[in-house]
């Protein structure tokens, strides 16, 4: 019994022994991957249209929605790469708000869009948000890791949200109505904020 107690005490001592802590995985540089993955999630102006785009794709049916799942992350990566060479245009924030309104309105109307139009929305949104996130990189950022993290989280969010929306739509008749109501709120937020940005106070 004493031998087992000594063994247990030794294991506990090893488990509780202090070791060097490395915040943000500095030594492995993987911190830049997680920075790229988390950066889009901290901006509601980006996450909101991603989810709205996923729901809009779900209303088009699973076959068309698969194209959005493929195209959107690629456009996100392309926008991030483009940000290394081309500055973000001044109208970028306004375009982002317009995308919030457009996707929200599409969901609210349960609009059946031509595939080309649906993919155009996904491409523009991906390019814009990729460029906005890419602009956050600094000189010390590992660009490959940052852009990989951003692309991975974009793929994860759009895939999970689209799949969840498609599954949610298969059920009671109130479910599409609930998603459309959510889309109307997204559109209202986008239109309101866009209007506030467009309206300039008149100098007295």
Coordinates of N, CA and C in Angstrom, one line a residue:
X1 N 0.8 -1.2 0.0 CA 0.0 0.0 0.0 C 0.9 1.3 0.0
X2 N 2.0 1.2 0.8 CA 2.9 2.4 0.9 C 3.5 2.6 -0.5
X3 N 3.8 1.5 -1.2 CA 4.5 1.6 -2.5 C 3.6 2.3 -3.5
X4 N 2.3 2.0 -3.5 CA 1.3 2.6 -4.4 C 1.1 4.1 -4.0
X5 N 1.1 4.4 -2.7 CA 1.0 5.8 -2.3 C 2.2 6.6 -2.8
X6 N 3.4 6.0 -2.7 CA 4.6 6.7 -3.2 C 4.6 6.9 -4.7
X7 N 4.1 5.9 -5.4 CA 4.0 6.0 -6.9 C 3.0 7.1 -7.2
X8 N 1.8 7.2 -6.5 CA 0.8 8.2 -6.8 C 1.3 9.6 -6.5
X9 N 2.1 9.7 -5.4 CA 2.7 11.0 -5.1 C 3.7 11.5 -6.1
X10 N 4.5 10.5 -6.7 CA 5.4 10.9 -7.7 C 4.7 11.3 -9.0
X11 N 3.7 10.6 -9.4 CA 2.9 11.0 -10.6 C 2.3 12.4 -10.4
X12 N 1.7 12.7 -9.2 CA 1.1 14.0 -8.9 C 2.1 15.1 -9.0
X13 N 3.3 14.8 -8.4 CA 4.4 15.8 -8.4 C 4.8 16.1 -9.8
X14 N 4.9 15.1 -10.7 CA 5.3 15.4 -12.1 C 4.2 16.1 -12.8
X15 N 3.0 15.8 -12.6 CA 1.8 16.5 -13.3 C 1.7 17.9 -12.9
X16 N 2.0 18.2 -11.6 CA 1.9 19.6 -11.1 C 3.1 20.4 -11.2
X17 N 4.2 19.8 -11.7 CA 5.5 20.6 -11.8 C 5.4 21.7 -12.8
X18 N 5.8 22.9 -12.5 CA 5.7 24.0 -13.4 C 6.6 23.8 -14.7
X19 N 6.0 24.2 -15.8 CA 6.8 24.1 -17.1 C 6.6 25.5 -17.8
X20 N 7.5 25.7 -18.8 CA 7.5 26.9 -19.5 C 6.2 27.0 -20.3
X21 N 5.5 28.2 -20.2 CA 4.3 28.4 -21.0 C 4.6 29.3 -22.2
X22 N 4.0 29.0 -23.3 CA 4.2 29.8 -24.5 C 2.9 30.3 -25.0
X23 N 2.6 31.5 -24.7 CA 1.3 32.1 -25.2 C 1.3 32.2 -26.7
X24 N 0.1 32.0 -27.2 CA -0.2 32.2 -28.7 C 0.8 31.3 -29.5
X25 N 1.3 30.2 -29.0 CA 2.1 29.3 -29.8 C 3.2 30.1 -30.5
X26 N 3.9 31.0 -29.8 CA 5.0 31.8 -30.4 C 6.0 31.0 -31.1
X27 N 6.5 29.9 -30.4 CA 7.6 29.2 -30.9 C 7.3 28.4 -32.2
X28 N 6.0 28.0 -32.4 CA 5.6 27.3 -33.6 C 5.1 28.1 -34.7
X29 N 4.8 29.4 -34.4 CA 4.3 30.4 -35.3 C 2.8 30.0 -35.7
X30 N 2.2 29.0 -35.1 CA 0.9 28.7 -35.4 C -0.1 29.7 -34.9
X31 N 0.4 30.6 -34.1 CA -0.5 31.7 -33.6 C -1.1 32.5 -34.7
X32 N -0.3 32.7 -35.8 CA -0.8 33.5 -37.0 C -1.9 32.7 -37.7
X33 N -1.9 31.4 -37.6 CA -3.0 30.6 -38.2 C -4.3 30.9 -37.4
X34 N -4.2 30.9 -36.1 CA -5.4 31.1 -35.3 C -5.8 32.6 -35.3
X35 N -4.9 33.5 -35.5 CA -5.2 34.9 -35.7 C -6.0 35.1 -37.0
X36 N -5.6 34.4 -38.0 CA -6.4 34.5 -39.3 C -7.8 33.9 -39.2
X37 N -7.8 32.8 -38.4 CA -9.1 32.1 -38.2 C -10.1 32.9 -37.4
X38 N -9.6 33.6 -36.3 CA -10.4 34.3 -35.4 C -10.8 35.7 -35.9
X39 N -9.9 36.3 -36.7 CA -10.1 37.7 -37.1 C -11.5 37.9 -37.7
X40 N -12.0 37.1 -38.7 CA -13.3 37.4 -39.3 C -14.4 37.2 -38.3
X41 N -14.2 36.4 -37.3 CA -15.3 36.1 -36.3 C -15.5 37.2 -35.3
X42 N -14.6 38.2 -35.3 CA -14.7 39.3 -34.4 C -15.4 40.5 -35.0
X43 N -15.8 40.3 -36.3 CA -16.5 41.4 -37.0 C -17.9 40.9 -37.4
X44 N -18.9 41.5 -36.7 CA -20.3 41.1 -37.0 C -20.7 41.4 -38.5
X45 N -20.1 42.5 -39.0 CA -20.4 42.9 -40.4 C -19.9 41.8 -41.4
X46 N -19.0 40.9 -41.0 CA -18.6 39.9 -41.8 C -19.3 38.6 -41.5
X47 N -19.5 38.2 -40.3 CA -20.1 36.9 -39.9 C -21.6 36.9 -40.3
X48 N -22.2 38.1 -40.2 CA -23.7 38.1 -40.4 C -24.0 37.8 -41.9
X49 N -23.3 38.5 -42.9 CA -23.6 38.1 -44.3 C -23.1 36.7 -44.7
X50 N -22.1 36.2 -44.0 CA -21.7 34.8 -44.3 C -22.9 33.9 -43.9
X51 N -23.5 34.1 -42.8 CA -24.6 33.2 -42.4 C -25.8 33.5 -43.3
X52 N -26.1 34.7 -43.6 CA -27.2 35.0 -44.6 C -26.9 34.4 -45.9
X53 N -25.7 34.4 -46.4 CA -25.4 33.8 -47.7 C -25.6 32.3 -47.6
X54 N -25.3 31.7 -46.5 CA -25.5 30.3 -46.3 C -27.0 29.9 -46.4
X55 N -27.8 30.7 -45.7 CA -29.2 30.5 -45.7 C -29.8 30.7 -47.1
X56 N -29.3 31.8 -47.7 CA -29.8 32.0 -49.1 C -29.5 30.9 -50.0
X57 N -28.3 30.3 -49.9 CA -27.9 29.2 -50.7 C -28.7 28.0 -50.3
X58 N -29.1 27.8 -49.1 CA -30.0 26.7 -48.7 C -31.3 26.8 -49.4
X59 N -31.8 28.0 -49.5 CA -33.1 28.2 -50.2 C -33.1 27.8 -51.7
X60 N -31.8 27.7 -52.2 CA -31.7 27.4 -53.6 C -31.6 25.8 -53.8
X61 N -31.5 25.1 -52.7 CA -31.4 23.7 -52.8 C -30.0 23.2 -52.6
X62 N -29.9 21.9 -52.2 CA -28.6 21.4 -51.9 C -27.6 21.4 -53.0
X63 N -28.0 21.1 -54.2 CA -27.1 21.0 -55.4 C -26.5 22.4 -55.7
X64 N -27.2 23.5 -55.7 CA -26.7 24.8 -55.9 C -25.9 25.3 -54.7
X65 N -26.3 24.9 -53.5 CA -25.6 25.3 -52.3 C -24.2 24.8 -52.3
X66 N -24.0 23.6 -52.8 CA -22.6 23.0 -52.9 C -21.6 23.9 -53.6
X67 N -22.1 24.6 -54.6 CA -21.2 25.5 -55.4 C -20.8 26.7 -54.5
X68 N -21.7 27.2 -53.7 CA -21.3 28.3 -52.8 C -20.2 27.8 -51.8
X69 N -20.4 26.6 -51.3 CA -19.4 26.1 -50.4 C -18.1 26.0 -51.0
X70 N -18.0 25.7 -52.3 CA -16.7 25.6 -53.0 C -16.2 27.0 -53.4
X71 N -17.0 27.9 -53.9 CA -16.6 29.1 -54.4 C -16.2 30.2 -53.3
X72 N -17.0 30.2 -52.3 CA -16.8 31.3 -51.3 C -15.4 31.2 -50.6
X73 N -14.9 30.1 -50.1 CA -13.6 30.1 -49.5 C -12.5 30.4 -50.5
X74 N -12.7 30.0 -51.7 CA -11.7 30.3 -52.8 C -11.6 31.8 -53.0
X75 N -12.8 32.5 -53.1 CA -12.8 33.9 -53.2 C -12.2 34.6 -52.0
X76 N -12.5 34.0 -50.8 CA -11.9 34.6 -49.6 C -10.4 34.6 -49.6
X77 N -9.8 33.5 -50.1 CA -8.4 33.3 -50.2 C -7.8 34.3 -51.2
X78 N -8.5 34.4 -52.4 CA -8.1 35.3 -53.4 C -8.1 36.7 -53.0
X79 N -9.1 37.1 -52.2 CA -9.2 38.5 -51.7 C -8.0 38.8 -50.7
X80 N -7.7 37.8 -49.9 CA -6.6 37.9 -48.9 C -5.3 38.1 -49.6
X81 N -5.1 37.3 -50.7 CA -3.9 37.4 -51.5 C -3.8 38.8 -52.2
X82 N -4.9 39.2 -52.7 CA -5.0 40.5 -53.4 C -4.6 41.6 -52.5
X83 N -5.0 41.5 -51.2 CA -4.7 42.6 -50.3 C -3.2 42.8 -50.1
X84 N -2.4 41.9 -50.5 CA -0.9 42.0 -50.3 C -0.4 43.0 -51.4
X85 N -1.2 43.1 -52.5 CA -0.7 43.9 -53.6 C -1.5 45.1 -54.0
X86 N -2.8 45.1 -53.6 CA -3.7 46.1 -54.0 C -4.4 46.7 -52.7
X87 N -4.4 48.0 -52.5 CA -5.0 48.5 -51.3 C -6.5 48.3 -51.3
X88 N -7.1 48.2 -50.2 CA -8.6 48.1 -50.1 C -9.2 49.4 -50.6
X89 N -10.2 49.3 -51.5 CA -10.8 50.5 -52.0 C -11.6 51.2 -50.9
X90 N -11.8 52.5 -51.1 CA -12.4 53.3 -50.1 C -13.9 52.9 -49.9
X91 N -14.5 52.4 -50.9 CA -15.9 52.1 -50.8 C -16.1 50.7 -50.3
X92 N -15.0 50.0 -49.8 CA -15.1 48.7 -49.3 C -16.1 48.5 -48.1
X93 N -16.0 49.4 -47.1 CA -17.0 49.3 -46.0 C -18.5 49.4 -46.4
X94 N -18.7 50.3 -47.3 CA -20.1 50.5 -47.8 C -20.6 49.3 -48.6
X95 N -19.7 48.8 -49.4 CA -20.0 47.5 -50.2 C -20.3 46.4 -49.2
X96 N -19.6 46.3 -48.1 CA -19.8 45.3 -47.1 C -21.2 45.4 -46.5
X97 N -21.6 46.6 -46.2 CA -22.9 46.9 -45.6 C -24.0 46.6 -46.7
X98 N -23.7 46.9 -47.9 CA -24.7 46.6 -49.0 C -24.9 45.1 -49.1
X99 N -23.8 44.4 -49.0 CA -23.9 42.9 -49.0 C -24.8 42.3 -47.9
X100 N -24.7 42.9 -46.7 CA -25.5 42.5 -45.6 C -27.0 42.7 -46.0
X101 N -27.3 43.9 -46.6 CA -28.7 44.2 -46.9 C -29.2 43.3 -48.0
X102 N -28.3 43.1 -49.1 CA -28.7 42.3 -50.2 C -29.0 40.8 -49.8
X103 N -28.1 40.2 -49.1 CA -28.3 38.8 -48.6 C -29.5 38.7 -47.7
X104 N -29.6 39.7 -46.8 CA -30.8 39.6 -45.9 C -32.1 39.7 -46.7
X105 N -32.1 40.6 -47.7 CA -33.4 40.7 -48.5 C -33.6 39.5 -49.3
X106 N -32.6 38.8 -49.8 CA -32.7 37.6 -50.5 C -33.3 36.5 -49.6
X107 N -32.8 36.4 -48.4 CA -33.4 35.4 -47.5 C -34.8 35.7 -47.1
X108 N -35.1 37.0 -46.8 CA -36.4 37.4 -46.4 C -37.5 37.1 -47.5
X109 N -37.0 37.2 -48.8 CA -37.9 36.9 -49.9 C -37.9 35.5 -50.3
X110 N -37.0 34.7 -49.7 CA -36.8 33.3 -50.1 C -36.6 33.3 -51.6
X111 N -35.7 34.2 -52.1 CA -35.6 34.4 -53.6 C -34.9 33.2 -54.2
X112 N -35.4 32.8 -55.4 CA -34.8 31.8 -56.2 C -34.0 32.5 -57.2
X113 N -32.7 32.4 -57.1 CA -31.7 33.1 -57.9 C -31.1 32.2 -59.0
X114 N -30.8 32.8 -60.1 CA -30.0 32.1 -61.1 C -28.6 31.7 -60.4
X115 N -28.1 30.6 -60.8 CA -26.8 30.1 -60.2 C -25.7 31.2 -60.3
X116 N -25.7 31.8 -61.5 CA -24.6 32.8 -61.8 C -24.7 34.0 -60.8
X117 N -26.0 34.4 -60.5 CA -26.2 35.5 -59.6 C -25.8 35.1 -58.2
X118 N -26.2 33.9 -57.8 CA -25.8 33.4 -56.4 C -24.3 33.4 -56.3
X119 N -23.6 32.8 -57.3 CA -22.2 32.7 -57.2 C -21.5 34.1 -57.3
X120 N -22.1 35.0 -58.0 CA -21.5 36.4 -58.1 C -21.5 37.0 -56.7
X121 N -22.6 36.8 -56.0 CA -22.7 37.4 -54.6 C -21.7 36.7 -53.7
X122 N -21.5 35.4 -53.8 CA -20.5 34.7 -53.0 C -19.1 35.2 -53.3
X123 N -18.8 35.4 -54.6 CA -17.5 35.8 -55.0 C -17.2 37.2 -54.5
X124 N -18.1 38.1 -54.7 CA -17.9 39.5 -54.3 C -17.7 39.6 -52.8
X125 N -18.5 38.9 -52.1 CA -18.4 38.8 -50.6 C -17.1 38.2 -50.2
X126 N -16.7 37.1 -50.8 CA -15.4 36.5 -50.5 C -14.2 37.4 -50.7
X127 N -14.2 38.0 -51.9 CA -13.1 38.9 -52.3 C -13.0 40.1 -51.3
X128 N -14.1 40.7 -51.0 CA -14.2 41.9 -50.1 C -13.7 41.5 -48.7
X129 N -14.3 40.5 -48.2 CA -13.9 40.1 -46.8 C -12.5 39.5 -46.7
X130 N -12.1 38.9 -47.7 CA -10.7 38.4 -47.8 C -9.7 39.6 -47.8
X131 N -10.0 40.6 -48.5 CA -9.2 41.8 -48.6 C -9.2 42.6 -47.3
X132 N -10.4 42.6 -46.6 CA -10.5 43.3 -45.4 C -9.7 42.6 -44.3
X133 N -9.7 41.3 -44.3 CA -9.0 40.6 -43.3 C -7.5 40.6 -43.6
X134 N -7.1 40.5 -44.9 CA -5.7 40.6 -45.3 C -5.1 41.9 -44.9
X135 N -5.9 43.0 -44.9 CA -5.3 44.3 -44.6 C -4.9 44.4 -43.1
X136 N -5.4 43.5 -42.3 CA -5.0 43.5 -40.9 C -3.7 42.9 -40.6
X137 N -3.1 42.3 -41.6 CA -1.7 41.7 -41.4 C -0.7 42.8 -41.2
X138 N 0.3 42.5 -40.4 CA 1.4 43.4 -40.2 C 2.7 42.7 -40.7
X139 N 3.8 43.5 -40.6 CA 5.0 43.0 -41.2 C 5.5 41.7 -40.6
X140 N 5.2 41.5 -39.3 CA 5.7 40.3 -38.6 C 4.8 39.1 -38.8
X141 N 3.6 39.3 -39.4 CA 2.6 38.2 -39.6 C 3.1 37.2 -40.6
X142 N 3.0 35.9 -40.3 CA 3.2 34.9 -41.3 C 2.0 34.8 -42.2
X143 N 2.2 35.3 -43.4 CA 1.0 35.6 -44.3 C 0.4 34.2 -44.7
X144 N 1.2 33.2 -45.0 CA 0.6 31.9 -45.4 C -0.3 31.4 -44.3
X145 N 0.2 31.4 -43.1 CA -0.6 30.9 -42.0 C -1.8 31.7 -41.7
X146 N -1.7 33.0 -41.7 CA -2.8 33.9 -41.5 C -3.9 33.6 -42.6
X147 N -3.5 33.6 -43.8 CA -4.5 33.5 -44.9 C -5.1 32.0 -44.9
X148 N -4.3 31.1 -44.5 CA -4.8 29.7 -44.4 C -5.8 29.6 -43.3
X149 N -5.6 30.2 -42.2 CA -6.6 30.2 -41.1 C -7.8 30.9 -41.5
X150 N -7.7 32.1 -42.2 CA -8.9 32.8 -42.6 C -9.7 32.0 -43.6
X151 N -9.1 31.3 -44.5 CA -9.8 30.5 -45.5 C -10.4 29.3 -44.8
X152 N -9.7 28.7 -43.9 CA -10.3 27.5 -43.2 C -11.5 27.9 -42.4
X153 N -11.5 29.0 -41.7 CA -12.7 29.4 -40.9 C -13.8 29.8 -41.9
X154 N -13.5 30.4 -43.0 CA -14.5 30.7 -44.0 C -15.2 29.5 -44.5
X155 N -14.4 28.4 -44.8 CA -15.0 27.2 -45.3 C -15.8 26.5 -44.2
X156 N -15.3 26.5 -43.0 CA -16.0 25.9 -41.9 C -17.3 26.5 -41.6
X157 N -17.3 27.9 -41.6 CA -18.6 28.6 -41.3 C -19.6 28.4 -42.4
X158 N -19.2 28.6 -43.6 CA -20.2 28.5 -44.7 C -20.7 27.1 -44.9
X159 N -19.8 26.1 -44.6 CA -20.3 24.7 -44.7 C -21.3 24.3 -43.6
X160 N -20.9 24.6 -42.4 CA -21.8 24.3 -41.3 C -23.1 25.1 -41.3
X161 N -23.0 26.3 -41.7 CA -24.2 27.2 -41.7 C -25.2 26.7 -42.8
X162 N -24.6 26.4 -44.0 CA -25.4 25.9 -45.1 C -26.0 24.6 -44.8
X163 N -25.2 23.7 -44.3 CA -25.8 22.3 -44.0 C -26.8 22.4 -42.9
X164 N -26.6 23.2 -41.9 CA -27.6 23.4 -40.9 C -28.9 24.0 -41.4
X165 N -28.8 25.0 -42.3 CA -30.0 25.6 -42.9 C -30.7 24.7 -43.8
X166 N -30.0 23.9 -44.6 CA -30.7 22.9 -45.4 C -31.5 21.9 -44.6
X167 N -30.8 21.4 -43.5 CA -31.5 20.4 -42.6 C -32.7 21.0 -41.9
X168 N -32.5 22.3 -41.5 CA -33.6 23.0 -40.8 C -34.8 23.2 -41.7
X169 N -34.6 23.4 -43.0 CA -35.7 23.7 -43.9 C -36.5 22.4 -44.1
X170 N -36.0 21.2 -43.9 CA -36.7 20.0 -44.1 C -37.5 19.7 -42.8
X171 N -38.7 20.1 -42.7 CA -39.5 19.9 -41.5 C -40.8 20.6 -41.6
X172 N -41.1 21.2 -40.4 CA -42.4 21.8 -40.3 C -42.5 23.1 -41.2
X173 N -43.7 23.5 -41.5 CA -43.9 24.6 -42.5 C -43.4 25.9 -41.9
X174 N -43.3 26.0 -40.6 CA -42.9 27.3 -40.0 C -41.4 27.6 -40.1
X175 N -40.7 26.5 -40.4 CA -39.2 26.7 -40.4 C -38.7 27.7 -41.5
X176 N -39.2 27.6 -42.8 CA -38.8 28.6 -43.8 C -39.2 30.0 -43.3
X177 N -40.4 30.1 -42.7 CA -40.9 31.4 -42.3 C -39.9 32.0 -41.2
X178 N -39.4 31.1 -40.3 CA -38.5 31.6 -39.3 C -37.2 32.1 -39.9
X179 N -36.7 31.4 -40.9 CA -35.5 31.8 -41.5 C -35.7 33.1 -42.3
X180 N -36.8 33.2 -42.9 CA -37.1 34.5 -43.7 C -37.3 35.6 -42.7
X181 N -37.9 35.4 -41.6 CA -38.0 36.5 -40.6 C -36.6 36.9 -40.1
X182 N -35.7 36.0 -39.9 CA -34.3 36.3 -39.5 C -33.6 37.1 -40.6
X183 N -33.9 36.7 -41.9 CA -33.3 37.5 -43.0 C -33.8 38.9 -43.1
X184 N -35.1 39.1 -42.7 CA -35.6 40.5 -42.7 C -34.9 41.3 -41.7
X185 N -34.6 40.7 -40.5 CA -33.8 41.5 -39.5 C -32.4 41.8 -40.0
X186 N -31.8 40.8 -40.6 CA -30.4 41.1 -41.2 C -30.5 42.2 -42.2
X187 N -31.5 42.2 -43.1 CA -31.6 43.3 -44.1 C -31.9 44.6 -43.4
X188 N -32.7 44.6 -42.4 CA -33.0 45.9 -41.7 C -31.8 46.5 -41.1
X189 N -31.0 45.6 -40.5 CA -29.7 46.1 -39.9 C -28.8 46.7 -41.0
X190 N -28.7 45.9 -42.1 CA -27.8 46.4 -43.1 C -28.2 47.7 -43.7
X191 N -29.5 47.8 -44.0 CA -30.1 49.0 -44.6 C -29.9 50.2 -43.7
X192 N -30.2 50.0 -42.4 CA -30.1 51.1 -41.4 C -28.7 51.6 -41.3
X193 N -27.7 50.7 -41.1 CA -26.3 51.1 -41.0 C -25.8 51.7 -42.2
X194 N -26.2 51.2 -43.4 CA -25.8 51.7 -44.7 C -26.3 53.1 -44.8
X195 N -27.6 53.3 -44.5 CA -28.2 54.7 -44.5 C -27.5 55.7 -43.6
X196 N -27.1 55.2 -42.4 CA -26.4 56.1 -41.5 C -25.0 56.5 -42.1
X197 N -24.4 55.6 -42.8 CA -23.1 55.9 -43.4 C -23.2 56.8 -44.6
X198 N -24.3 56.7 -45.3 CA -24.4 57.5 -46.5 C -24.9 58.9 -46.3
X199 N -25.7 59.0 -45.2 CA -26.2 60.4 -44.9 C -25.2 61.2 -44.2
X200 N -24.9 62.3 -44.7 CA -23.9 63.2 -44.0 C -24.7 64.4 -43.5
X201 N -24.4 64.8 -42.3 CA -25.0 66.0 -41.7 C -24.7 67.2 -42.5
X202 N -25.7 68.1 -42.7 CA -25.5 69.3 -43.5 C -24.9 70.3 -42.6
X203 N -23.9 71.0 -43.0 CA -23.2 72.0 -42.2 C -24.1 73.2 -42.2
X204 N -24.3 73.7 -40.9 CA -25.1 74.9 -40.7 C -24.3 76.2 -40.8

